[in-house]
Short mmCIF file of N, CA and C in Angstrom, two decimals:
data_model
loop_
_atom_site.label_atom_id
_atom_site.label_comp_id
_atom_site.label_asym_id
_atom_site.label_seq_id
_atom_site.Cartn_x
_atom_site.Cartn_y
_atom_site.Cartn_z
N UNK I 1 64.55 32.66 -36.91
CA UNK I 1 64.10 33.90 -36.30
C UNK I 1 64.49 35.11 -37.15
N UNK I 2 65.72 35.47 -37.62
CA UNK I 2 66.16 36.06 -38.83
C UNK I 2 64.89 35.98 -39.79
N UNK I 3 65.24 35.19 -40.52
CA UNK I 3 64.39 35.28 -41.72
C UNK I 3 62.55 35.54 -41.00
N UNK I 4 62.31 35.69 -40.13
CA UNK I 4 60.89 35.85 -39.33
C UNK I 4 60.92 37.59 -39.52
N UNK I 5 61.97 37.96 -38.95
CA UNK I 5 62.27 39.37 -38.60
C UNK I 5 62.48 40.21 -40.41
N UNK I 6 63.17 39.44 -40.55
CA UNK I 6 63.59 40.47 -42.00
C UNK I 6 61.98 40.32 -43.49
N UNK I 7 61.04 39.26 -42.74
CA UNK I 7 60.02 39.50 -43.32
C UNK I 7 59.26 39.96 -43.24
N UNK I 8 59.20 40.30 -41.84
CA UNK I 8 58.18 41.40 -40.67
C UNK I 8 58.50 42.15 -41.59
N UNK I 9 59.78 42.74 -41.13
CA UNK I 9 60.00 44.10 -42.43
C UNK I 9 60.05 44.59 -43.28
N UNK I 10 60.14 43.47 -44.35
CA UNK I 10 59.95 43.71 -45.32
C UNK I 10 58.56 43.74 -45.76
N UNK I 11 57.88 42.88 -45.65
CA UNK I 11 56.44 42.79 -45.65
C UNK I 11 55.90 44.46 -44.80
N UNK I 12 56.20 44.55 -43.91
CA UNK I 12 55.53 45.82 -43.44
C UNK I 12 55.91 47.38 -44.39
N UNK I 13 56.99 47.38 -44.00
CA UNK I 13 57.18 48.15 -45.34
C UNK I 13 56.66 48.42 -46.53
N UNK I 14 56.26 47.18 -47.01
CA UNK I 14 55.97 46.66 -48.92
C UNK I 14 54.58 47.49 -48.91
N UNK I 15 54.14 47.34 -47.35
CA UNK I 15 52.58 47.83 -47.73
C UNK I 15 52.13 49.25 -47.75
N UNK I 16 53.45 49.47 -47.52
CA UNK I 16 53.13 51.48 -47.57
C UNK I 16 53.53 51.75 -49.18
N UNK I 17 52.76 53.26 -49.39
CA UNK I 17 53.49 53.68 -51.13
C UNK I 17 54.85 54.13 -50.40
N UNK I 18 55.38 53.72 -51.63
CA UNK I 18 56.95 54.05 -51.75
C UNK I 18 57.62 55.02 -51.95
N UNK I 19 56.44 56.06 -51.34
CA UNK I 19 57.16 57.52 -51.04
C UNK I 19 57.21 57.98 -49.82
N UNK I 20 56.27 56.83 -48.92
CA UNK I 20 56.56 56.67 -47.24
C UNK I 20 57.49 55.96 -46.92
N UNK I 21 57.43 54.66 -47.30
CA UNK I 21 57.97 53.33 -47.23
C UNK I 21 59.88 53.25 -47.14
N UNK I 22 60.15 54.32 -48.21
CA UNK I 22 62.11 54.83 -47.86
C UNK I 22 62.17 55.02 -46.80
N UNK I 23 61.57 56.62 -46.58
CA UNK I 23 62.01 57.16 -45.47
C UNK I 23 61.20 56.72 -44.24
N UNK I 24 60.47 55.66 -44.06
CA UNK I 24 60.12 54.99 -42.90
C UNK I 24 60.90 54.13 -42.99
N UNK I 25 61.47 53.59 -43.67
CA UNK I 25 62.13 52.27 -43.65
C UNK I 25 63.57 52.71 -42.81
N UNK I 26 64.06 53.83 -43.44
CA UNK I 26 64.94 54.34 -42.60
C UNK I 26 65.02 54.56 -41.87
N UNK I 27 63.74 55.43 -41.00
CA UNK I 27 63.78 56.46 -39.27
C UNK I 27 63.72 54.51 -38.86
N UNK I 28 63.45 53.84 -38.78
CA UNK I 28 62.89 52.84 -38.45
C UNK I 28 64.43 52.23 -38.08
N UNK I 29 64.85 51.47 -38.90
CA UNK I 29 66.33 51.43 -38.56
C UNK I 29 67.28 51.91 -37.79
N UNK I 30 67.04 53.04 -37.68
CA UNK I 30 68.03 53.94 -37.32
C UNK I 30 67.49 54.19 -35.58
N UNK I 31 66.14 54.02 -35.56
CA UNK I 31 66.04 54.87 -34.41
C UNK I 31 65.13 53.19 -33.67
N UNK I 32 65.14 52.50 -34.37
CA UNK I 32 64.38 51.11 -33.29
C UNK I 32 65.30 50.01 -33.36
N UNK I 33 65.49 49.13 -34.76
CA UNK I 33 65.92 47.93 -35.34
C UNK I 33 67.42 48.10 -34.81
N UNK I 34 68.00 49.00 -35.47
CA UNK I 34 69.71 49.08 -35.43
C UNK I 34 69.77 49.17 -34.05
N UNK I 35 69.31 49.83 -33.39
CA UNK I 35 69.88 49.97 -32.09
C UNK I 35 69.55 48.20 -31.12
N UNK I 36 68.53 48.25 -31.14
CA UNK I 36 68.01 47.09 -30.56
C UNK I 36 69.17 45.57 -30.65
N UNK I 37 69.34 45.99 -32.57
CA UNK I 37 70.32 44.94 -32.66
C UNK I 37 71.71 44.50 -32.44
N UNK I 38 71.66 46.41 -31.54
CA UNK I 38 73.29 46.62 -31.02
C UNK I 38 73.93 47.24 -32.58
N UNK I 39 73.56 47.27 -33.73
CA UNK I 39 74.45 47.84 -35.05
C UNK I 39 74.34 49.24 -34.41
N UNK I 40 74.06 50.39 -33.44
CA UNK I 40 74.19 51.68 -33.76
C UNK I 40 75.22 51.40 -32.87
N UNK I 41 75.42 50.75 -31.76
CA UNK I 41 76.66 50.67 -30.69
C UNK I 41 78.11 50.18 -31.67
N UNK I 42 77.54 49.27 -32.55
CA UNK I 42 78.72 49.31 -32.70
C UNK I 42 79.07 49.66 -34.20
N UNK I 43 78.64 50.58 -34.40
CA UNK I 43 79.39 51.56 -35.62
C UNK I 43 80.12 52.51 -34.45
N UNK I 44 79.13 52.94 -33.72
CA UNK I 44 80.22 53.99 -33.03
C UNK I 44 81.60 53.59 -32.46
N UNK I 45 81.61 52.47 -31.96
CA UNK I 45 82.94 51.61 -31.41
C UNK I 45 84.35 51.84 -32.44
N UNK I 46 83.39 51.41 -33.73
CA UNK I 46 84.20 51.27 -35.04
C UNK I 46 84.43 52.58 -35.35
N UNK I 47 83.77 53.74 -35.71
CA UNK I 47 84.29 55.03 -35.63
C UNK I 47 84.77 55.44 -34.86
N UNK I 48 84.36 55.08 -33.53
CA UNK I 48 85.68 54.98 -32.66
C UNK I 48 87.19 54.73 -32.35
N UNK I 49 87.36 53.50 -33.26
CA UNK I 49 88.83 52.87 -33.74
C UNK I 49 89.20 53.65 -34.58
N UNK I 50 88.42 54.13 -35.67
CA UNK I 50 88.95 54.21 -36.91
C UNK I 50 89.44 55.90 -37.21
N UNK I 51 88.30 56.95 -36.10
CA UNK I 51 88.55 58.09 -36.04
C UNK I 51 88.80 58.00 -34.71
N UNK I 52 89.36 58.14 -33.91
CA UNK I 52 89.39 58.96 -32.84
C UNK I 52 89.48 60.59 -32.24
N UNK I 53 89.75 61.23 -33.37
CA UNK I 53 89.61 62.03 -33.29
C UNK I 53 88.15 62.96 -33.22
N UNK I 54 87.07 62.27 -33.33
CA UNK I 54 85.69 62.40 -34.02
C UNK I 54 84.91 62.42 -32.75
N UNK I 55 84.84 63.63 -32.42
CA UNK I 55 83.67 63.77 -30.99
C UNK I 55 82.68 62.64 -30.94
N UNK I 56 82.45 62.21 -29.82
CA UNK I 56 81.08 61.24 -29.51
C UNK I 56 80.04 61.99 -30.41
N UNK I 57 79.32 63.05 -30.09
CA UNK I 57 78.29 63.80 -31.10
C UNK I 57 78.15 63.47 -32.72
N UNK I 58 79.61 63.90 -33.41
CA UNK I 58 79.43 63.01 -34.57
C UNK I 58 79.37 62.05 -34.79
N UNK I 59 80.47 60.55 -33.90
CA UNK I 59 79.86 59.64 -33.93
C UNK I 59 78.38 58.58 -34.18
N UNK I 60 77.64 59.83 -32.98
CA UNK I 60 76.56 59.07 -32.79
C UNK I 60 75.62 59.35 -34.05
N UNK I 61 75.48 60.75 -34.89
CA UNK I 61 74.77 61.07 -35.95
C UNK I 61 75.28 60.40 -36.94
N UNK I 62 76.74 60.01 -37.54
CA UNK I 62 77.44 58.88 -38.72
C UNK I 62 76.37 57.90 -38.27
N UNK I 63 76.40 57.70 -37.08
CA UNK I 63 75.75 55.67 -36.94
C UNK I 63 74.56 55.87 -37.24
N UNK I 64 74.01 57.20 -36.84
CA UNK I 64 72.30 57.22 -36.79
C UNK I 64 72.05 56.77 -38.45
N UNK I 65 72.94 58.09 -38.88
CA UNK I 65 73.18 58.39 -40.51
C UNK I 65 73.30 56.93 -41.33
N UNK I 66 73.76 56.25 -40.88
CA UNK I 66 74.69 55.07 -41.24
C UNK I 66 73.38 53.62 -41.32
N UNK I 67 73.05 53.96 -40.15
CA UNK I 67 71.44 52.87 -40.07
C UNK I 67 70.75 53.09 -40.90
N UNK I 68 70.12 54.68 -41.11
CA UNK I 68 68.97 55.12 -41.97
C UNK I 68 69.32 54.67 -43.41
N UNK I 69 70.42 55.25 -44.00
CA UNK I 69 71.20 54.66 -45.15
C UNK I 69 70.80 53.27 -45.52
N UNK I 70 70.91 52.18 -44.39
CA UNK I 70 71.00 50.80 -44.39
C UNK I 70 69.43 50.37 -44.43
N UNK I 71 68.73 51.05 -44.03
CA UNK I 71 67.35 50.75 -44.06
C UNK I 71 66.59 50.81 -45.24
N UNK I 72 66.73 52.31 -45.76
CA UNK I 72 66.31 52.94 -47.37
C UNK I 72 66.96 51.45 -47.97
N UNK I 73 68.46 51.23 -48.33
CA UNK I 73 69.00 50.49 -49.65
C UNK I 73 68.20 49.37 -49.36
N UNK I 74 67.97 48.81 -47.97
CA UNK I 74 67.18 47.37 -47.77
C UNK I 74 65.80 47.61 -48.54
N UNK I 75 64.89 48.41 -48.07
CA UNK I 75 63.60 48.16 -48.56
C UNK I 75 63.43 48.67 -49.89
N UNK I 76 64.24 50.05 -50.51
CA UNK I 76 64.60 49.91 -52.38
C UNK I 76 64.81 48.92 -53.13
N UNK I 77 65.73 47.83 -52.17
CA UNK I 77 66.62 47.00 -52.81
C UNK I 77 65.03 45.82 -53.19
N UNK I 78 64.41 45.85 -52.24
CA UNK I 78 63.16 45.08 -52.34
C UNK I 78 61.99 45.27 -52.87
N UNK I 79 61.87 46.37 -53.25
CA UNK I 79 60.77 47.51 -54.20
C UNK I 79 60.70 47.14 -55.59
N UNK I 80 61.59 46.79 -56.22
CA UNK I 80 61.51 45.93 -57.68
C UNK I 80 60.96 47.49 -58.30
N UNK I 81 60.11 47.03 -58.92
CA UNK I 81 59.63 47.97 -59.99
C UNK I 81 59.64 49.13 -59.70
N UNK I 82 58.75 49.56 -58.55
CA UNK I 82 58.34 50.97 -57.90
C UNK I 82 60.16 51.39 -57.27
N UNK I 83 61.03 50.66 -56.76
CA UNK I 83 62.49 51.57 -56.92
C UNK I 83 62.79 51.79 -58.33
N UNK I 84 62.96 51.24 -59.63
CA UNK I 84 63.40 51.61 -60.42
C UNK I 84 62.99 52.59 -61.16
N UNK I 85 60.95 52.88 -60.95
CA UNK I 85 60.68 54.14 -61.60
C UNK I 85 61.07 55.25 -60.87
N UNK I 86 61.76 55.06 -59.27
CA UNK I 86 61.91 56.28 -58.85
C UNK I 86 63.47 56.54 -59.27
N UNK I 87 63.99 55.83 -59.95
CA UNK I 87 65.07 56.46 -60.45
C UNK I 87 65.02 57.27 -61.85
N UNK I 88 63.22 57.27 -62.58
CA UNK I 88 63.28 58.53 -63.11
C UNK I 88 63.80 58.64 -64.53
N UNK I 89 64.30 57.19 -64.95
CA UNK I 89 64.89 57.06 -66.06
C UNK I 89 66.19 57.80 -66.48
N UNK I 90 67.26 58.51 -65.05
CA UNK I 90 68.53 59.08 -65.41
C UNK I 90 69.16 57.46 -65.11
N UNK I 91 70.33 57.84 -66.07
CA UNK I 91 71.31 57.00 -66.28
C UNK I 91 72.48 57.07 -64.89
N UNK I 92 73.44 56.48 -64.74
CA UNK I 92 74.92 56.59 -64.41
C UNK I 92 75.34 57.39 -65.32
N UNK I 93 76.41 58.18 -64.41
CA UNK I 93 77.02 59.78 -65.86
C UNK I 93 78.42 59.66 -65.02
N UNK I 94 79.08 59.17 -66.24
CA UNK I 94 80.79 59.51 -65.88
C UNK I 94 81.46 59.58 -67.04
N UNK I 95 82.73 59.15 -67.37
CA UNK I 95 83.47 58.84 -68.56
C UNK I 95 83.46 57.28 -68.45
N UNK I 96 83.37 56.14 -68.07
CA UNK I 96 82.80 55.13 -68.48
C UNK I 96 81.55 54.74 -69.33
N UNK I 97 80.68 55.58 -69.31
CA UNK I 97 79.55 55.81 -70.19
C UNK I 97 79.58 55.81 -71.54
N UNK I 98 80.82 56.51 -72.11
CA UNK I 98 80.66 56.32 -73.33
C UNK I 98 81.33 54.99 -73.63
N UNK I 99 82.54 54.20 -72.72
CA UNK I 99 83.06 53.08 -73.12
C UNK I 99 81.55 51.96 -73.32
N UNK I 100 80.60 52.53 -72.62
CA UNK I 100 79.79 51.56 -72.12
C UNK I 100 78.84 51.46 -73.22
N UNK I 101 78.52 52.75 -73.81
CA UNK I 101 77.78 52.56 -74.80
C UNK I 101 78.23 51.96 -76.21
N UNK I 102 79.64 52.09 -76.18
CA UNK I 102 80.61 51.43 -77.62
C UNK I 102 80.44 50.10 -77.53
N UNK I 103 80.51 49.98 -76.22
CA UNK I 103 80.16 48.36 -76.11
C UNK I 103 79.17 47.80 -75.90
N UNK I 104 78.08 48.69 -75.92
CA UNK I 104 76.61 48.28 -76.22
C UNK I 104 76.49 47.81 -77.87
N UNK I 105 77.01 49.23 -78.16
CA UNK I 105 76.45 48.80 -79.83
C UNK I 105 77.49 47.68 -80.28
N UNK I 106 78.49 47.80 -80.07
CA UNK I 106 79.12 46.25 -80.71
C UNK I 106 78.90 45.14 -80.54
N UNK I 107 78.06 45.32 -79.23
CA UNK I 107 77.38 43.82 -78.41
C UNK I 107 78.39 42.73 -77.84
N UNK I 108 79.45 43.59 -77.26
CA UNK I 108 80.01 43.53 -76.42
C UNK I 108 80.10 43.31 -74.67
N UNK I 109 80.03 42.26 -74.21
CA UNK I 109 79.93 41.95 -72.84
C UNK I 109 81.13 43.13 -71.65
N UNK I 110 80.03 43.59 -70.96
CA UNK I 110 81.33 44.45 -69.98
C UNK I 110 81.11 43.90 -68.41
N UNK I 111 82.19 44.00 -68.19
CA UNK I 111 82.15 44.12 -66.68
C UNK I 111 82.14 45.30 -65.34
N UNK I 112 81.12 45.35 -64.85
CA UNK I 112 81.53 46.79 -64.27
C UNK I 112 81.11 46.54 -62.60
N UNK I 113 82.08 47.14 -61.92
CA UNK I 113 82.51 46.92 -61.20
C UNK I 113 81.50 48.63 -59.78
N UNK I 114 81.14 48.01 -58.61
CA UNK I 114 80.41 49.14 -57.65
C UNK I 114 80.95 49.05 -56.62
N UNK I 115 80.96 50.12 -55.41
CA UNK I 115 80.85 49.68 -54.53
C UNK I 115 79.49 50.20 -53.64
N UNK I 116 79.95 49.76 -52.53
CA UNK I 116 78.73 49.87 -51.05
C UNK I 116 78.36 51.33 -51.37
N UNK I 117 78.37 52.44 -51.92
CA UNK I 117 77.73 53.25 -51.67
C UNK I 117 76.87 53.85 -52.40
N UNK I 118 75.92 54.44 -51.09
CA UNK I 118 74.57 54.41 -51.45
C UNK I 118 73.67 53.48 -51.47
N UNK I 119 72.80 53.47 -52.87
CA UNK I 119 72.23 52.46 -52.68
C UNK I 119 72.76 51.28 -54.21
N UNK I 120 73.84 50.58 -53.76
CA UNK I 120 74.73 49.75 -55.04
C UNK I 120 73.76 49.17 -55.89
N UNK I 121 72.21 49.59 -55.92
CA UNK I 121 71.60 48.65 -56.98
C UNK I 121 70.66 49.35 -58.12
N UNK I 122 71.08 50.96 -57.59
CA UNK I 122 70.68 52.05 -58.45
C UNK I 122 71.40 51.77 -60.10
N UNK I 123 72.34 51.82 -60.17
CA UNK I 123 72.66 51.85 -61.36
C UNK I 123 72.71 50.54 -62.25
N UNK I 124 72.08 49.18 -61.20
CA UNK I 124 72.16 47.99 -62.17
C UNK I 124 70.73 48.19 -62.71
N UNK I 125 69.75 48.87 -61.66
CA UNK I 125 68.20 48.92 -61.70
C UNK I 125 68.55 50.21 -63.30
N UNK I 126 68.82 51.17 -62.99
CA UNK I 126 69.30 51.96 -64.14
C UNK I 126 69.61 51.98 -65.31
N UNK I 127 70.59 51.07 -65.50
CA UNK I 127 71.04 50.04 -66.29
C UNK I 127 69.81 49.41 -67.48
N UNK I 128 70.14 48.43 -66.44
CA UNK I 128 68.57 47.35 -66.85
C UNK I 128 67.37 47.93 -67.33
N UNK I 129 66.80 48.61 -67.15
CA UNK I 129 65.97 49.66 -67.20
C UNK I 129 66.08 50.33 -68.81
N UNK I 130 67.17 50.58 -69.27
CA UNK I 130 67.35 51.13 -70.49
C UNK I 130 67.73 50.30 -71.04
N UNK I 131 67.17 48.64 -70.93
CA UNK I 131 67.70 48.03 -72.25
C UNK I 131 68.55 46.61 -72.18
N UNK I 132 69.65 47.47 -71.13
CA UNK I 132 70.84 46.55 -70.90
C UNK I 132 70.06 45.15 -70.18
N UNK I 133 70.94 44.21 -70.16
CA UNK I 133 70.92 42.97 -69.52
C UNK I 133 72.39 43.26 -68.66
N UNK I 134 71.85 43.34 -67.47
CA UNK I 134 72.64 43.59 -65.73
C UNK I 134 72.65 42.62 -65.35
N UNK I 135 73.58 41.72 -65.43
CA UNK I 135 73.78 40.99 -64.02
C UNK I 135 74.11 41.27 -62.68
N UNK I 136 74.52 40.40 -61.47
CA UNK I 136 75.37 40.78 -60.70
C UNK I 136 75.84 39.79 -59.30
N UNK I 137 76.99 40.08 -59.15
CA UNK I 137 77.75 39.01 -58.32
C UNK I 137 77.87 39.79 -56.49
N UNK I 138 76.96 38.53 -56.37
CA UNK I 138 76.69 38.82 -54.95
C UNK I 138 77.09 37.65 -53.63
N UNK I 139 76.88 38.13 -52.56
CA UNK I 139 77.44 37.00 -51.20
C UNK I 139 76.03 36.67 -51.24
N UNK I 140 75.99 35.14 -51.05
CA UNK I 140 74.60 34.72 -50.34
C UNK I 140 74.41 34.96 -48.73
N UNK I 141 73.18 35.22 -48.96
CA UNK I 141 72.99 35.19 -46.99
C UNK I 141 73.18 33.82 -46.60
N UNK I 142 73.60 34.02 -44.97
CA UNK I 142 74.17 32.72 -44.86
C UNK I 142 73.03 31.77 -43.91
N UNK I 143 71.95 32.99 -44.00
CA UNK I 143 70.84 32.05 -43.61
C UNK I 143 69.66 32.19 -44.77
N UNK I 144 69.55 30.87 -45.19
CA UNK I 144 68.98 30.35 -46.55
C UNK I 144 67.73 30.54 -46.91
N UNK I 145 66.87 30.83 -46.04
CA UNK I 145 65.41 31.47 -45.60
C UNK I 145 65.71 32.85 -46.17
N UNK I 146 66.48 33.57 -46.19
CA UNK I 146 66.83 34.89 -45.76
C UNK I 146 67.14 35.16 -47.46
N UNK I 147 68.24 33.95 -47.70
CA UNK I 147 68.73 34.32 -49.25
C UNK I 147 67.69 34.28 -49.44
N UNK I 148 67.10 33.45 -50.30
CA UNK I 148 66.01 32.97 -50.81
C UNK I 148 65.03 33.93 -51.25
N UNK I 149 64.18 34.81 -50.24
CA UNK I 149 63.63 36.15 -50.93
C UNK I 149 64.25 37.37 -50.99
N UNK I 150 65.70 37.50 -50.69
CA UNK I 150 66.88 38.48 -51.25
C UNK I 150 67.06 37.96 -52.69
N UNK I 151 67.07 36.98 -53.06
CA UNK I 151 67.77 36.51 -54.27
C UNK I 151 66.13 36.88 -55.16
N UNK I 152 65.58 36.82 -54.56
CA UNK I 152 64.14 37.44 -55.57
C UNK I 152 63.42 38.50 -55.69
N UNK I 153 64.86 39.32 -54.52
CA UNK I 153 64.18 40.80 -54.67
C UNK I 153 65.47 41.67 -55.49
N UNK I 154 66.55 40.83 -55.53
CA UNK I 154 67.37 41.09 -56.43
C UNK I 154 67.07 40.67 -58.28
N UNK I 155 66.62 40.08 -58.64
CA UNK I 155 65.97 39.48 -59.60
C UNK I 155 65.36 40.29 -59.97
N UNK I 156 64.39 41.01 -58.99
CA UNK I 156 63.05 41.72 -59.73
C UNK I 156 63.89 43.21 -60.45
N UNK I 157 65.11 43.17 -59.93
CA UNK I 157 65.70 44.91 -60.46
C UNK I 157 66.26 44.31 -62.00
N UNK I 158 66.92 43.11 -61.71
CA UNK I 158 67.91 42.39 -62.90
C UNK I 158 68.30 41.27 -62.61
N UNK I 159 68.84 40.81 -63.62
CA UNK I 159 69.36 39.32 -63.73
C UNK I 159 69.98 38.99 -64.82
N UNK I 160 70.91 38.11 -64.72
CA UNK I 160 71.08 36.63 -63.89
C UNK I 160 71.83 37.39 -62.78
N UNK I 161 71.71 36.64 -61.73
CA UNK I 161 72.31 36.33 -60.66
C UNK I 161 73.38 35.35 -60.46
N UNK I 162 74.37 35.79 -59.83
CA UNK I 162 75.85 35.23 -59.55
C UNK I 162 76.43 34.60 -58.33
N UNK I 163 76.02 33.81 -57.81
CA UNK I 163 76.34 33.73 -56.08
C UNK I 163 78.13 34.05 -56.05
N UNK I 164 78.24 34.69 -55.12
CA UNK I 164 79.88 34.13 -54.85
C UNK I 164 80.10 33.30 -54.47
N UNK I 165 81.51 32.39 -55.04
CA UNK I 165 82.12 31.16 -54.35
C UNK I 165 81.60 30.23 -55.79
N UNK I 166 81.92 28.91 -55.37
CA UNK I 166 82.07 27.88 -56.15
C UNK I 166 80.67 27.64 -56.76
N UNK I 167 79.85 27.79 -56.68
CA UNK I 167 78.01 27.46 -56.98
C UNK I 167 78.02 28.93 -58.16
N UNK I 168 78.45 30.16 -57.72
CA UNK I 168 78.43 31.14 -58.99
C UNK I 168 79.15 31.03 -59.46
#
């Protein structure tokens, strides 16, 4: 049923241009899917624990905030080509950059390390995009239907692919 649902959506999504398709993908989440699936109840619970200090009001806009977020990185993350031209051809910009490029030209293997925010597949799509060969080490879904066209919508940004655990 999972993997039924997350193809509905994805598939529905896929068929809009991808300058509707974000920010529908998001109000969508945020204001039907997440709630339905109980995720807006319980971010607030959890901002609940975690702030208490944090009026119900903000609460409820973080979770809204928090879904929409989760919706965009899902259907980007699945956009392959059309997410990576909307990144426009800017790079990642920090002081790792230049380590990164020393170790381009020496042809040097790096490891680099993201986390959850945003959308974590901007800068491998980024990356990749200018050249590099991106891998990246990921959790499999634990329903196999589900991996299966995650693992090929991850692919389409970069590759190889890494499962975590003993198989990557």
């Amino acid at each position: 049923m999972l993997n039924l649902l997350a193809r509905a959506f994805t598939g529905s999504m896929l068929a809009l241009p991808y300058r509707l398709r974000v920010p529908f993908a998001g109000w969508l989440m945020a204001r039907v899917l997440g709630p339905l699936a109980g995720y807006n109840r319980r971010a607030r619970t959890s901002l609940a624990l975690a702030m208490p200090e944090l009026p119900e009001p903000e609460r409820r806009r973080l979770a809204r905030a928090s879904l929409d977020n989760a919706g965009r990185v899902v259907i980007e993350s699945y956009s392959g080509a059309a997410f990576i031209a909307s990144l426009g051809g800017r790079l990642p910009e920090g002081p790792g950059m230049a380590a990164l490029a020393q170790a381009r030209a020496e042809g040097r293997p790096v490891l680099l390390v993201s986390g959850h925010i945003g959308n974590y597949d901007a800068w491998r799509g980024a990356l990749a995009a200018s050249g590099l060969q991106v891998g990246a080490l990921y959790r499999p879904a634990s329903n196999p239907w589900v991996n299966a066209h995650y693992t090929r919508a991850m692919a389409r940004i970069s590759a190889p692919l890494f499962a975590r655990g003993r198989q990557g």
